[in-house]
């Protein structure tokens, strides 16, 4: 009997060691649960061709807002990120002619307060609300059409393809678009209203509490790791008992 235990013991210890490395390695993988704070700027920086959009997300503070809201909303969010090329292809002065408030609106128009996979977009019902839409969602919507697996997005003023995803995991999807999504309401023939220039059209005019909430909190998978270690240690003790 004892000889059987002795031959089993090394195997069990091996198994315990194996298990413990398996389990402690887990937090490195994008595990569900307490997610690391999402950072739209970091995601776009990795893309390498979004300097203008990053700049605008910063000056309008919409980037901050995304980072906060994506964490607090159960719906998730979707961002359509125009490339630097897209901004270069705008008629000269297009952005500079906009008041600060309209710049904010333009950037908000590239963000939807709901997470959509590409599959969702293939069959979504139009129009899709954006962050620029009113509470009733009646204005500043986006229309999506598809052909095969290709999805197009239309503002009523411009239409372009939705190309690859920079990020496609809940709660935040980020898709590349090669045109700036100019809203019909701002650029179309029957604009909603020529927005009056804001009183402080040069400086960001967003309340402070939007900023405060932006600080990241350090939430690692420590709980899981401890549980994993506990299990492994338990197994080792079990092995030792068997040996004795
Ligand atoms: C997001 O990422 C950018 C660029 O990597 C960094 O400058 C910024 O501090 C980050 N913001 C937060 C809230 O972590
Ligand atoms: C972001 O905008 C602030 C002012 O709103 C500015 O001080 C800061 O340099 C900007 N950061 C980047 C990375 O553009
Ligand atoms: C979306 O499609 C609807 C119905 O076809 C149309 O009335 C609306 O103007 C379109 N909106 C945009 C933003 O393209
Ligand atoms: C999508 O948009 C592109 C570019 O605007 C156009 O060439 C293509 O025909 C559109 N595809 C669909 C399915 O509407
Ligand atoms: C995310 O939301 C949770 C609760 O909803 C909060 O405890 C946490 O601090 C938030 N993290 C960030 C980075 O805002």
XYZ file of C-alpha atoms and ligand atoms in Angstrom:
314
model
C 0.000 0.000 0.000
C 2.666 2.468 1.087
C 4.631 1.889 -2.140
C 1.604 2.895 -4.200
C 1.330 6.132 -2.252
C 4.996 6.831 -2.701
C 4.835 6.384 -6.457
C 1.699 8.522 -6.652
C 3.118 11.354 -4.581
C 5.533 12.812 -7.153
C 2.777 12.761 -9.744
C 0.451 14.646 -7.441
C 3.089 17.222 -6.646
C 3.723 17.671 -10.346
C 0.012 18.085 -10.890
C -0.164 20.646 -8.090
C 2.730 22.640 -9.522
C 1.202 22.464 -12.973
C -2.179 23.588 -11.678
C -0.721 26.457 -9.703
C 1.168 27.838 -12.719
C -1.933 27.404 -14.836
C -4.065 29.331 -12.398
C -1.608 32.088 -11.541
C -0.990 32.657 -15.249
C -4.673 33.462 -15.751
C -4.809 37.181 -14.884
C -2.553 37.880 -17.881
C -5.312 36.749 -20.203
C -8.231 39.126 -20.830
C -10.420 37.387 -18.316
C -13.993 38.526 -17.780
C -14.954 40.073 -14.454
C -13.211 43.102 -12.937
C -11.886 44.562 -16.169
C -8.982 46.964 -16.431
C -10.156 50.492 -17.111
C -10.586 51.057 -20.830
C -8.675 53.939 -22.291
C -9.832 55.085 -25.710
C -6.662 57.125 -26.244
C -4.435 54.126 -25.648
C -6.520 51.990 -28.001
C -6.294 54.606 -30.752
C -2.584 55.209 -30.206
C -1.962 51.555 -30.907
C -3.798 52.009 -34.204
C -1.151 54.530 -35.242
C -3.188 56.703 -37.618
C -5.576 58.582 -35.372
C -3.593 61.587 -34.124
C -6.280 64.096 -35.138
C -9.120 62.135 -33.613
C -7.117 61.629 -30.411
C -6.447 65.352 -30.325
C -10.136 66.154 -30.751
C -11.203 63.579 -28.166
C -8.893 65.383 -25.784
C -9.831 69.001 -26.557
C -13.560 68.222 -26.467
C -13.150 66.009 -23.369
C -15.223 63.382 -25.108
C -12.399 60.881 -24.633
C -12.675 61.235 -20.876
C -16.393 60.885 -21.064
C -16.066 57.641 -23.031
C -13.631 56.153 -20.526
C -15.985 56.925 -17.677
C -19.253 56.012 -19.323
C -18.014 52.769 -20.831
C -17.259 51.594 -17.331
C -20.482 52.750 -15.745
C -23.035 51.828 -18.372
C -24.323 48.318 -18.863
C -24.901 48.981 -22.556
C -21.276 49.499 -23.496
C -20.233 51.841 -26.290
C -19.165 51.916 -29.912
C -16.713 54.414 -31.371
C -16.222 55.134 -35.083
C -12.701 56.429 -35.418
C -11.829 58.452 -38.532
C -8.230 58.101 -39.707
C -5.870 61.054 -40.038
C -6.372 60.673 -43.758
C -10.096 61.155 -43.300
C -9.501 64.480 -41.567
C -7.004 65.522 -44.256
C -9.635 64.857 -46.896
C -12.067 67.335 -45.372
C -12.511 70.613 -47.170
C -9.945 73.021 -45.712
C -11.307 74.885 -42.719
C -14.182 72.491 -42.117
C -13.249 71.962 -38.485
C -12.065 75.480 -37.770
C -15.351 76.911 -38.981
C -17.175 74.999 -36.270
C -17.804 76.544 -32.897
C -16.393 74.674 -29.950
C -19.866 73.367 -29.116
C -20.269 72.026 -32.636
C -16.856 70.386 -32.480
C -18.003 68.612 -29.343
C -21.186 67.563 -31.120
C -19.231 66.321 -34.124
C -17.054 64.118 -31.946
C -20.035 62.902 -29.901
C -21.611 61.930 -33.215
C -18.840 59.349 -33.663
C -19.821 57.584 -30.455
C -22.844 55.397 -29.836
C -24.010 54.676 -26.280
C -24.305 50.972 -26.996
C -21.899 48.176 -27.811
C -22.311 46.783 -31.335
C -20.441 43.894 -32.870
C -19.978 44.016 -36.617
C -22.652 41.328 -36.793
C -25.022 43.559 -34.840
C -24.375 46.370 -37.306
C -25.206 44.101 -40.244
C -28.794 43.955 -39.077
C -29.255 46.859 -36.688
C -32.455 48.890 -36.999
C -31.914 52.428 -38.218
C -31.276 55.063 -37.187
C -28.732 54.217 -34.485
C -28.446 56.716 -31.654
C -25.235 58.543 -31.033
C -24.007 60.560 -28.090
C -25.040 63.644 -30.047
C -28.647 62.462 -30.301
C -31.107 64.041 -27.937
C -32.674 62.028 -25.180
C -35.424 61.018 -27.593
C -32.786 60.025 -30.143
C -34.586 61.890 -32.918
C -31.549 63.682 -34.318
C -27.910 62.924 -35.076
C -28.548 59.271 -35.796
C -26.454 57.004 -38.016
C -27.837 54.617 -40.618
C -26.176 51.301 -41.297
C -26.568 49.275 -44.459
C -24.916 46.037 -45.392
C -24.053 43.963 -48.382
C -22.681 40.545 -47.613
C -20.326 41.099 -44.711
C -19.615 44.718 -45.590
C -21.240 47.350 -43.415
C -21.624 50.958 -44.497
C -22.453 53.853 -42.271
C -24.383 56.875 -43.500
C -24.927 60.240 -41.905
C -27.379 61.333 -44.555
C -24.585 63.619 -45.780
C -21.692 61.183 -46.229
C -21.479 57.420 -46.493
C -18.456 55.216 -45.951
C -17.415 51.711 -45.074
C -17.018 50.485 -41.550
C -13.640 48.792 -41.737
C -11.626 46.798 -39.271
C -12.088 46.902 -35.532
C -9.342 48.273 -33.302
C -11.212 46.706 -30.436
C -14.245 44.466 -30.480
C -14.651 43.188 -26.939
C -17.419 44.266 -24.659
C -17.939 46.897 -23.378
C -16.168 48.974 -26.039
C -16.032 48.469 -29.793
C -13.825 50.757 -31.894
C -14.169 50.672 -35.676
C -12.073 52.461 -38.267
C -13.841 54.703 -40.761
C -12.035 56.444 -43.584
C -14.294 59.456 -43.657
C -15.191 61.904 -40.946
C -18.865 61.325 -40.175
C -20.252 64.766 -40.960
C -23.803 64.926 -39.647
C -26.555 65.988 -41.993
C -27.856 68.211 -39.198
C -24.663 70.269 -39.343
C -23.558 70.022 -42.954
C -26.642 69.024 -44.962
C -28.905 71.359 -46.887
C -31.479 71.631 -44.150
C -29.247 72.052 -41.150
C -31.109 71.946 -37.874
C -29.884 75.365 -36.846
C -26.708 77.294 -37.368
C -25.445 76.816 -33.837
C -24.541 80.087 -32.242
C -20.886 80.205 -31.305
C -20.450 79.417 -27.637
C -19.423 82.154 -25.231
C -16.054 80.507 -24.640
C -15.511 78.860 -27.969
C -11.780 78.379 -27.462
C -11.596 76.733 -24.096
C -13.111 73.423 -23.137
C -16.344 74.148 -21.354
C -17.130 70.950 -19.585
C -17.962 70.541 -15.945
C -15.223 69.398 -13.611
C -16.870 66.276 -12.285
C -16.443 64.640 -15.673
C -12.729 64.871 -15.114
C -12.588 63.620 -11.569
C -14.169 60.300 -12.361
C -11.477 59.616 -14.948
C -8.867 58.330 -12.529
C -8.213 54.657 -13.033
C -8.552 52.287 -10.148
C -6.159 49.423 -9.778
C -8.214 46.322 -10.045
C -6.148 43.289 -10.842
C -7.162 39.684 -10.738
C -5.580 39.335 -7.294
C -8.581 37.585 -5.770
C -8.453 34.901 -8.402
C -4.733 34.559 -7.968
C -5.030 34.023 -4.234
C -7.764 31.453 -4.736
C -5.546 29.692 -7.240
C -2.583 29.640 -4.877
C -4.777 28.365 -2.078
C -5.951 25.505 -4.201
C -2.408 24.636 -5.247
C -1.141 24.728 -1.658
C -4.054 22.550 -0.621
C -3.045 20.006 -3.205
C 0.555 20.070 -2.066
C -0.546 19.417 1.530
C -2.729 16.612 0.275
C 0.302 15.115 -1.441
C 2.444 15.455 1.659
C -0.239 13.693 3.689
C -0.295 10.857 1.213
C 3.469 10.531 1.400
C 3.538 10.393 5.214
C -4.754 56.766 -21.442
O -3.673 56.506 -22.315
C -2.933 57.670 -22.658
C -1.925 57.279 -23.715
O -1.398 56.008 -23.523
C -2.301 58.245 -21.412
O -1.575 59.436 -21.749
C -3.393 58.591 -20.417
O -2.841 59.037 -19.208
C -4.271 57.382 -20.137
N -5.410 57.802 -19.337
C -5.849 57.116 -18.275
C -7.042 57.661 -17.581
O -5.290 56.096 -17.909
C -5.328 67.747 -23.872
O -5.993 68.985 -23.727
C -5.477 69.796 -22.704
C -6.333 71.048 -22.653
O -7.666 70.736 -22.817
C -4.020 70.114 -22.979
O -3.498 70.854 -21.910
C -3.228 68.834 -23.144
O -1.925 69.102 -23.532
C -3.856 67.951 -24.191
N -3.179 66.678 -24.261
C -2.929 66.067 -25.410
C -2.244 64.756 -25.320
O -3.253 66.549 -26.489
C -31.829 56.940 -42.138
O -32.818 56.265 -42.880
C -34.114 56.786 -42.670
C -35.095 55.892 -43.406
O -34.586 55.448 -44.621
C -34.150 58.215 -43.188
O -35.414 58.769 -42.980
C -33.122 59.028 -42.418
O -33.058 60.336 -42.934
C -31.756 58.393 -42.530
N -30.836 59.070 -41.635
C -29.550 59.136 -41.879
C -28.725 59.756 -40.808
O -29.032 58.696 -42.900
C -20.462 51.455 -49.149
O -19.811 52.684 -49.363
C -18.840 52.616 -50.356
C -18.080 53.912 -50.346
O -18.917 54.996 -50.109
C -19.549 52.337 -51.690
O -18.610 52.282 -52.735
C -20.281 51.001 -51.590
O -21.039 50.781 -52.749
C -21.205 51.001 -50.394
N -21.698 49.666 -50.166
C -22.961 49.426 -49.827
C -23.309 48.016 -49.526
O -23.824 50.318 -49.769
C -15.752 51.376 -12.785
O -17.010 51.251 -12.173
C -16.957 50.698 -10.876
C -18.382 50.584 -10.370
O -19.299 50.762 -11.378
C -16.104 51.577 -9.964
O -16.001 50.982 -8.700
C -14.716 51.719 -10.581
O -13.940 52.619 -9.798
C -14.813 52.263 -11.972
N -13.490 52.302 -12.572
C -13.069 53.358 -13.255
C -11.731 53.222 -13.864
O -13.730 54.366 -13.393
